[in-house]
PDB file of C-alpha atoms in Angstrom:
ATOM      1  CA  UNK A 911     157.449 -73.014  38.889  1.00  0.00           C
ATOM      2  CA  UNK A 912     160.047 -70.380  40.447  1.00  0.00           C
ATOM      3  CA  UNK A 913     161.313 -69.722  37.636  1.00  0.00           C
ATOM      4  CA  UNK A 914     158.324 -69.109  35.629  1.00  0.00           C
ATOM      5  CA  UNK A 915     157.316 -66.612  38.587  1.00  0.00           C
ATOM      6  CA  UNK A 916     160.419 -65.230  37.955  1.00  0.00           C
ATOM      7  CA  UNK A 917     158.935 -64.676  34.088  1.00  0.00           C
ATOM      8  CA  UNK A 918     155.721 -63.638  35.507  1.00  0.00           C
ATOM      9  CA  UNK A 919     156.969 -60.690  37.660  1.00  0.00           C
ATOM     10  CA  UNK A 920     159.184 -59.243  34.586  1.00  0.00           C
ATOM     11  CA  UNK A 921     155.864 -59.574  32.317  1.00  0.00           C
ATOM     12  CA  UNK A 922     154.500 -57.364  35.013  1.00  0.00           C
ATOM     13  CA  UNK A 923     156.917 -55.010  35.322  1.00  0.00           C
ATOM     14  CA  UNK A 924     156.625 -54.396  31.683  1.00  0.00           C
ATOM     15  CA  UNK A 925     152.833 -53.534  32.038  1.00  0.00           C
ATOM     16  CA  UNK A 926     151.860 -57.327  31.039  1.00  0.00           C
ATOM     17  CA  UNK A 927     149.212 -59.673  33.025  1.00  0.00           C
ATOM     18  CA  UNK A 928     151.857 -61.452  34.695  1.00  0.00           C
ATOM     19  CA  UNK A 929     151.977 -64.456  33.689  1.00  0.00           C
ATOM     20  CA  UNK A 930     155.176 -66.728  32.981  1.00  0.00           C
ATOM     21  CA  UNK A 931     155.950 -69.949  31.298  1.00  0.00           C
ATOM     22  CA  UNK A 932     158.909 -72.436  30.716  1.00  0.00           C
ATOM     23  CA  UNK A 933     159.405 -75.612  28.801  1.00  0.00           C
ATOM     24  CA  UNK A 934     161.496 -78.377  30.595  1.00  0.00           C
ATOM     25  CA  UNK A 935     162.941 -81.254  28.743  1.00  0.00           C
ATOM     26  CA  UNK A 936     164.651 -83.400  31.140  1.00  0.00           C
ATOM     27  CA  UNK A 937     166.995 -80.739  33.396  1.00  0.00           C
ATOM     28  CA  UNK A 938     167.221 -78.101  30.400  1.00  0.00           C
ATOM     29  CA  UNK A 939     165.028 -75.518  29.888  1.00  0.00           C
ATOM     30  CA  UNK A 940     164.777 -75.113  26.190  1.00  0.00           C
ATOM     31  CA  UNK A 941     161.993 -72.429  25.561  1.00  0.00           C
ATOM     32  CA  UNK A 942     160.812 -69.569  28.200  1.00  0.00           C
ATOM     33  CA  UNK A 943     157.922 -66.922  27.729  1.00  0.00           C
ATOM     34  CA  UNK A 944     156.161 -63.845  29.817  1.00  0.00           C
ATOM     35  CA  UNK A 945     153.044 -61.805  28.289  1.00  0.00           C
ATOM     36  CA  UNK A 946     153.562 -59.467  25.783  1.00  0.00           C
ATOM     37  CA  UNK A 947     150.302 -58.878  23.975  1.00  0.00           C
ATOM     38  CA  UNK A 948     150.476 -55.239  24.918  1.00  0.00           C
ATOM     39  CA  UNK A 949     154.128 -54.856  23.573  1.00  0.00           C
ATOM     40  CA  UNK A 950     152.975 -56.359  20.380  1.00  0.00           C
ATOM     41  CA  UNK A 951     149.566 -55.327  20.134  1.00  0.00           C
ATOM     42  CA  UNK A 952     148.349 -59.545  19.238  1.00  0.00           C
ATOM     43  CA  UNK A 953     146.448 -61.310  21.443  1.00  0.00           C
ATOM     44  CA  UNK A 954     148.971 -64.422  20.109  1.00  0.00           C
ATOM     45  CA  UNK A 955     151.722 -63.775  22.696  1.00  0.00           C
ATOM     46  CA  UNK A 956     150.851 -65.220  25.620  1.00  0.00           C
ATOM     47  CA  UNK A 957     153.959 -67.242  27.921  1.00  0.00           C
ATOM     48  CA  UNK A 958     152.815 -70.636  26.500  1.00  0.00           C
ATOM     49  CA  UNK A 959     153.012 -69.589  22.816  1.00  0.00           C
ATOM     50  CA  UNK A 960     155.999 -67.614  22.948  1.00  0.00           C
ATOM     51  CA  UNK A 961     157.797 -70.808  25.195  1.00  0.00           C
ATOM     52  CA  UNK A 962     156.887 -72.903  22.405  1.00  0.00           C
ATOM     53  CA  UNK A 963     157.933 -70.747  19.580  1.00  0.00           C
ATOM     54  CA  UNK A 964     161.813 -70.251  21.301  1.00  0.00           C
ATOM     55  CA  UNK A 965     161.681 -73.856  22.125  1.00  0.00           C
ATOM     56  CA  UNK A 966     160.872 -74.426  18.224  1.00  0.00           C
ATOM     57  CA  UNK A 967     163.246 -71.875  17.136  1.00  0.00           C
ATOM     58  CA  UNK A 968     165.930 -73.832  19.631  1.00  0.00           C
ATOM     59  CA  UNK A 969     165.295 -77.266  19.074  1.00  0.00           C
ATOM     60  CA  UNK A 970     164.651 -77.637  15.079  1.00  0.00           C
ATOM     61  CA  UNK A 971     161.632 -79.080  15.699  1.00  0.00           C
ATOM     62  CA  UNK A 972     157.880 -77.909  16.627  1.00  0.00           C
ATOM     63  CA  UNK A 973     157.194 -81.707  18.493  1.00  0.00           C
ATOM     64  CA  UNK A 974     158.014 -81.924  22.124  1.00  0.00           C
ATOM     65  CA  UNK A 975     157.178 -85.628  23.174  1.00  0.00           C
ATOM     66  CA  UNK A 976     158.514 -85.745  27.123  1.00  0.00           C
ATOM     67  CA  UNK A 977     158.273 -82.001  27.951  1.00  0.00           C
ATOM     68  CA  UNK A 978     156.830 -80.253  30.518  1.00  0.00           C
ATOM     69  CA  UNK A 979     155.067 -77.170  30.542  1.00  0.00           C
ATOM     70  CA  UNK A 980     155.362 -74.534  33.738  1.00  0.00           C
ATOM     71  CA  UNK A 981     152.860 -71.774  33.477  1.00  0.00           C
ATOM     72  CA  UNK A 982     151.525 -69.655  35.911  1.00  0.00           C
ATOM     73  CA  UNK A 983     147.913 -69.334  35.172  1.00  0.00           C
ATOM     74  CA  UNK A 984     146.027 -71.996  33.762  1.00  0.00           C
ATOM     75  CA  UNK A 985     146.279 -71.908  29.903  1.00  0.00           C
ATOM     76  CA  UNK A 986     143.146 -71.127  28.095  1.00  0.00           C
ATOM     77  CA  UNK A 987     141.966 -72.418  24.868  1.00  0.00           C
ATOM     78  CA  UNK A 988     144.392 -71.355  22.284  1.00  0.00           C
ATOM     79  CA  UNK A 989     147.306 -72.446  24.510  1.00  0.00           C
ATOM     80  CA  UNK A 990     146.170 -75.725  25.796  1.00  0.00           C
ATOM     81  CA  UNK A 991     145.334 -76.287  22.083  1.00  0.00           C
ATOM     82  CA  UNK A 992     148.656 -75.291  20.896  1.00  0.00           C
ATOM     83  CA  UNK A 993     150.414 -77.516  23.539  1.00  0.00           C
ATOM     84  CA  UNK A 994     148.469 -80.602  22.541  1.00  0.00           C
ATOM     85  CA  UNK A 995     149.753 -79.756  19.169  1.00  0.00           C
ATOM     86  CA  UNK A 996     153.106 -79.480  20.244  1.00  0.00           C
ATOM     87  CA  UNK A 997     152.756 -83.018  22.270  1.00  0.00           C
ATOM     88  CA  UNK A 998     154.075 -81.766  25.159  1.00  0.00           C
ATOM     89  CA  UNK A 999     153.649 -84.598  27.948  1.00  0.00           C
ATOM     90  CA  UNK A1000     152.706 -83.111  30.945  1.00  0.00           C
ATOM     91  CA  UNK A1001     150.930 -79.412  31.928  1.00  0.00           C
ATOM     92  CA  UNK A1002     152.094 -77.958  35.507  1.00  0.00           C
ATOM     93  CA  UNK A1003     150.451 -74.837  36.519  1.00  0.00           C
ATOM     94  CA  UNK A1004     150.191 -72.344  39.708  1.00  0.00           C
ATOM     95  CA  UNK A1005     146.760 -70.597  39.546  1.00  0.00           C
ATOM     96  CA  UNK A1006     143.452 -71.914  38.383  1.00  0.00           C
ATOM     97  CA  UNK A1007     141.779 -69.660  35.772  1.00  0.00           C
ATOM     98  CA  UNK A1008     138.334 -70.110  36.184  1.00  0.00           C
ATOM     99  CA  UNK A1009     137.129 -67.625  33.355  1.00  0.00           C
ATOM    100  CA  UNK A1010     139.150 -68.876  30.431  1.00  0.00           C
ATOM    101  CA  UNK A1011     141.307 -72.196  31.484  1.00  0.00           C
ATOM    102  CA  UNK A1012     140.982 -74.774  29.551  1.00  0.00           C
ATOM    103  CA  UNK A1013     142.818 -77.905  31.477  1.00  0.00           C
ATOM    104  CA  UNK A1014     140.422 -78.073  34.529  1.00  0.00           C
ATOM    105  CA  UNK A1015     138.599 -75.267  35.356  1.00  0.00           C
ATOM    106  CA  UNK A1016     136.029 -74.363  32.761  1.00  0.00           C
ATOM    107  CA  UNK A1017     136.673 -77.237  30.685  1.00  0.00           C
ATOM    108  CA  UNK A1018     139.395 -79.787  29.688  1.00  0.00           C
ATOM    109  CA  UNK A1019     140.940 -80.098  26.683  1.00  0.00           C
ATOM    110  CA  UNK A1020     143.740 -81.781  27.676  1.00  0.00           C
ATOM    111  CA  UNK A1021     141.870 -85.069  28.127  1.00  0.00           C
ATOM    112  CA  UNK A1022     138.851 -85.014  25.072  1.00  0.00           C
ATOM    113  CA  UNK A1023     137.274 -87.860  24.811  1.00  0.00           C
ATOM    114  CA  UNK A1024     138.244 -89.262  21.470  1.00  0.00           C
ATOM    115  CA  UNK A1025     141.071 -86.734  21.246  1.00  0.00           C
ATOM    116  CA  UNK A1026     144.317 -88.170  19.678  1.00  0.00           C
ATOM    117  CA  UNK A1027     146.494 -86.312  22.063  1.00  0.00           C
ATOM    118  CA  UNK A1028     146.782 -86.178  25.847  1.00  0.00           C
ATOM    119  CA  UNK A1029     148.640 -84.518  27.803  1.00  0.00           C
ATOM    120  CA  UNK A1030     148.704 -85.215  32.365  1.00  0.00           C
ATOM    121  CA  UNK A1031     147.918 -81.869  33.723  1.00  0.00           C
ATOM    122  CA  UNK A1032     149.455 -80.833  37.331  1.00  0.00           C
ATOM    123  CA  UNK A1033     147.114 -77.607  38.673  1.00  0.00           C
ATOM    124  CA  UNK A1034     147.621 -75.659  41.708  1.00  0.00           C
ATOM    125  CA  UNK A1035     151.374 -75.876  42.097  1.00  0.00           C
ATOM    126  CA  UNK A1036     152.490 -72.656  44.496  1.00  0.00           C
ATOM    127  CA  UNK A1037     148.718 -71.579  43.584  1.00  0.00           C
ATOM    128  CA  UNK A1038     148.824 -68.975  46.261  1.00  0.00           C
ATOM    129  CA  UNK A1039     152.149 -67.172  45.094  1.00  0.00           C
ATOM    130  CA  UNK A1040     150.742 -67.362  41.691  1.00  0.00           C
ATOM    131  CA  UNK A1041     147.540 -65.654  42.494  1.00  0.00           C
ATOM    132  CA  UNK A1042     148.971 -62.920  44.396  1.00  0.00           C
ATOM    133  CA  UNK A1043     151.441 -61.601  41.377  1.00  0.00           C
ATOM    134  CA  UNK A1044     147.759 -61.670  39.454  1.00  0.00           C
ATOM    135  CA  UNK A1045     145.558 -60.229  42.090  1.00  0.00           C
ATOM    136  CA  UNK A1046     148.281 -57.561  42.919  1.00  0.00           C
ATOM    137  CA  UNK A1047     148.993 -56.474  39.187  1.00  0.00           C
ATOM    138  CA  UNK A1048     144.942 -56.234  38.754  1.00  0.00           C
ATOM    139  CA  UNK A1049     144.747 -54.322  42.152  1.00  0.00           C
ATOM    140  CA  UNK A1050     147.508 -51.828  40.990  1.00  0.00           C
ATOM    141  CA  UNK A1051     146.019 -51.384  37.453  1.00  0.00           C
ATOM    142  CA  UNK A1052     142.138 -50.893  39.453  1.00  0.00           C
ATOM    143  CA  UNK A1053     144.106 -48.063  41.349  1.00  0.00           C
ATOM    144  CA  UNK A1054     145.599 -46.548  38.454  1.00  0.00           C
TER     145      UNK A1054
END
């Protein structure tokens, strides 16, 4: 979860939320992403989708049975949708997003009843670090 701090603070500095993700299979970390929606003007590239993509791009492959997921902020919709897709085993995330997540908070997609895939989600993991690179960055931008 360092490490996708780490991702979050450079999204930041670049005028993105901050918000950072890795993919972990095993010890190697085969697909890393920060915010860059502004950058790119699409509100497609957030850290989980652009993890997954390099991970694809990386690995030949767009399946990740046994990975883990390290985000920052709990992923919403689209990317708790897209990591189900992806089978990625296991979701581990700092901050709980209680407007738009989608693996505890508002609802949980991650565990559907009836849905073919699950995925064990991990919340709260260095929560507090995680929600002051958020609540600064929104702070600053207030100011501004």
């Amino acid at each position: 979860m360092r490490q996708a701090l780490v991702l979050a603070e450079e999204a930041g500095a670049a005028g993105e939320t901050p918000v950072g993700a890795l993919l972990v299979e095993g010890d190697r970390i085969i697909g890393i992403g920060g915010n860059s929606r502004s950058a790119t003007q699409s509100p497609l590239e957030h850290a989980e989708i652009l993890a997954l993509r390099r991970a694809a791009r990386r690995q030949g492959d767009w399946r990740f049975p046994g990975a883990t997921m390290y985000v920052t902020l709990e992923p919403c919709s689209m990317c708790t949708g897209a990591l189900l897709q992806a089978r990625v085993s296991k979701i581990v995330f700092g901050a709980y997003n209680t407007e738009t997540g989608c693996c505890q908070s508002l609802l949980n997609l991650a565990d559907l009843p009836g849905g073919r895939n699950r995925v064990e989600v991990i919340g709260g993991v260095l929560e507090t670090e995680c929600l002051r690179k958020l609540k600064s960055f929104y702070s600053l931008l207030r100011e501004q």
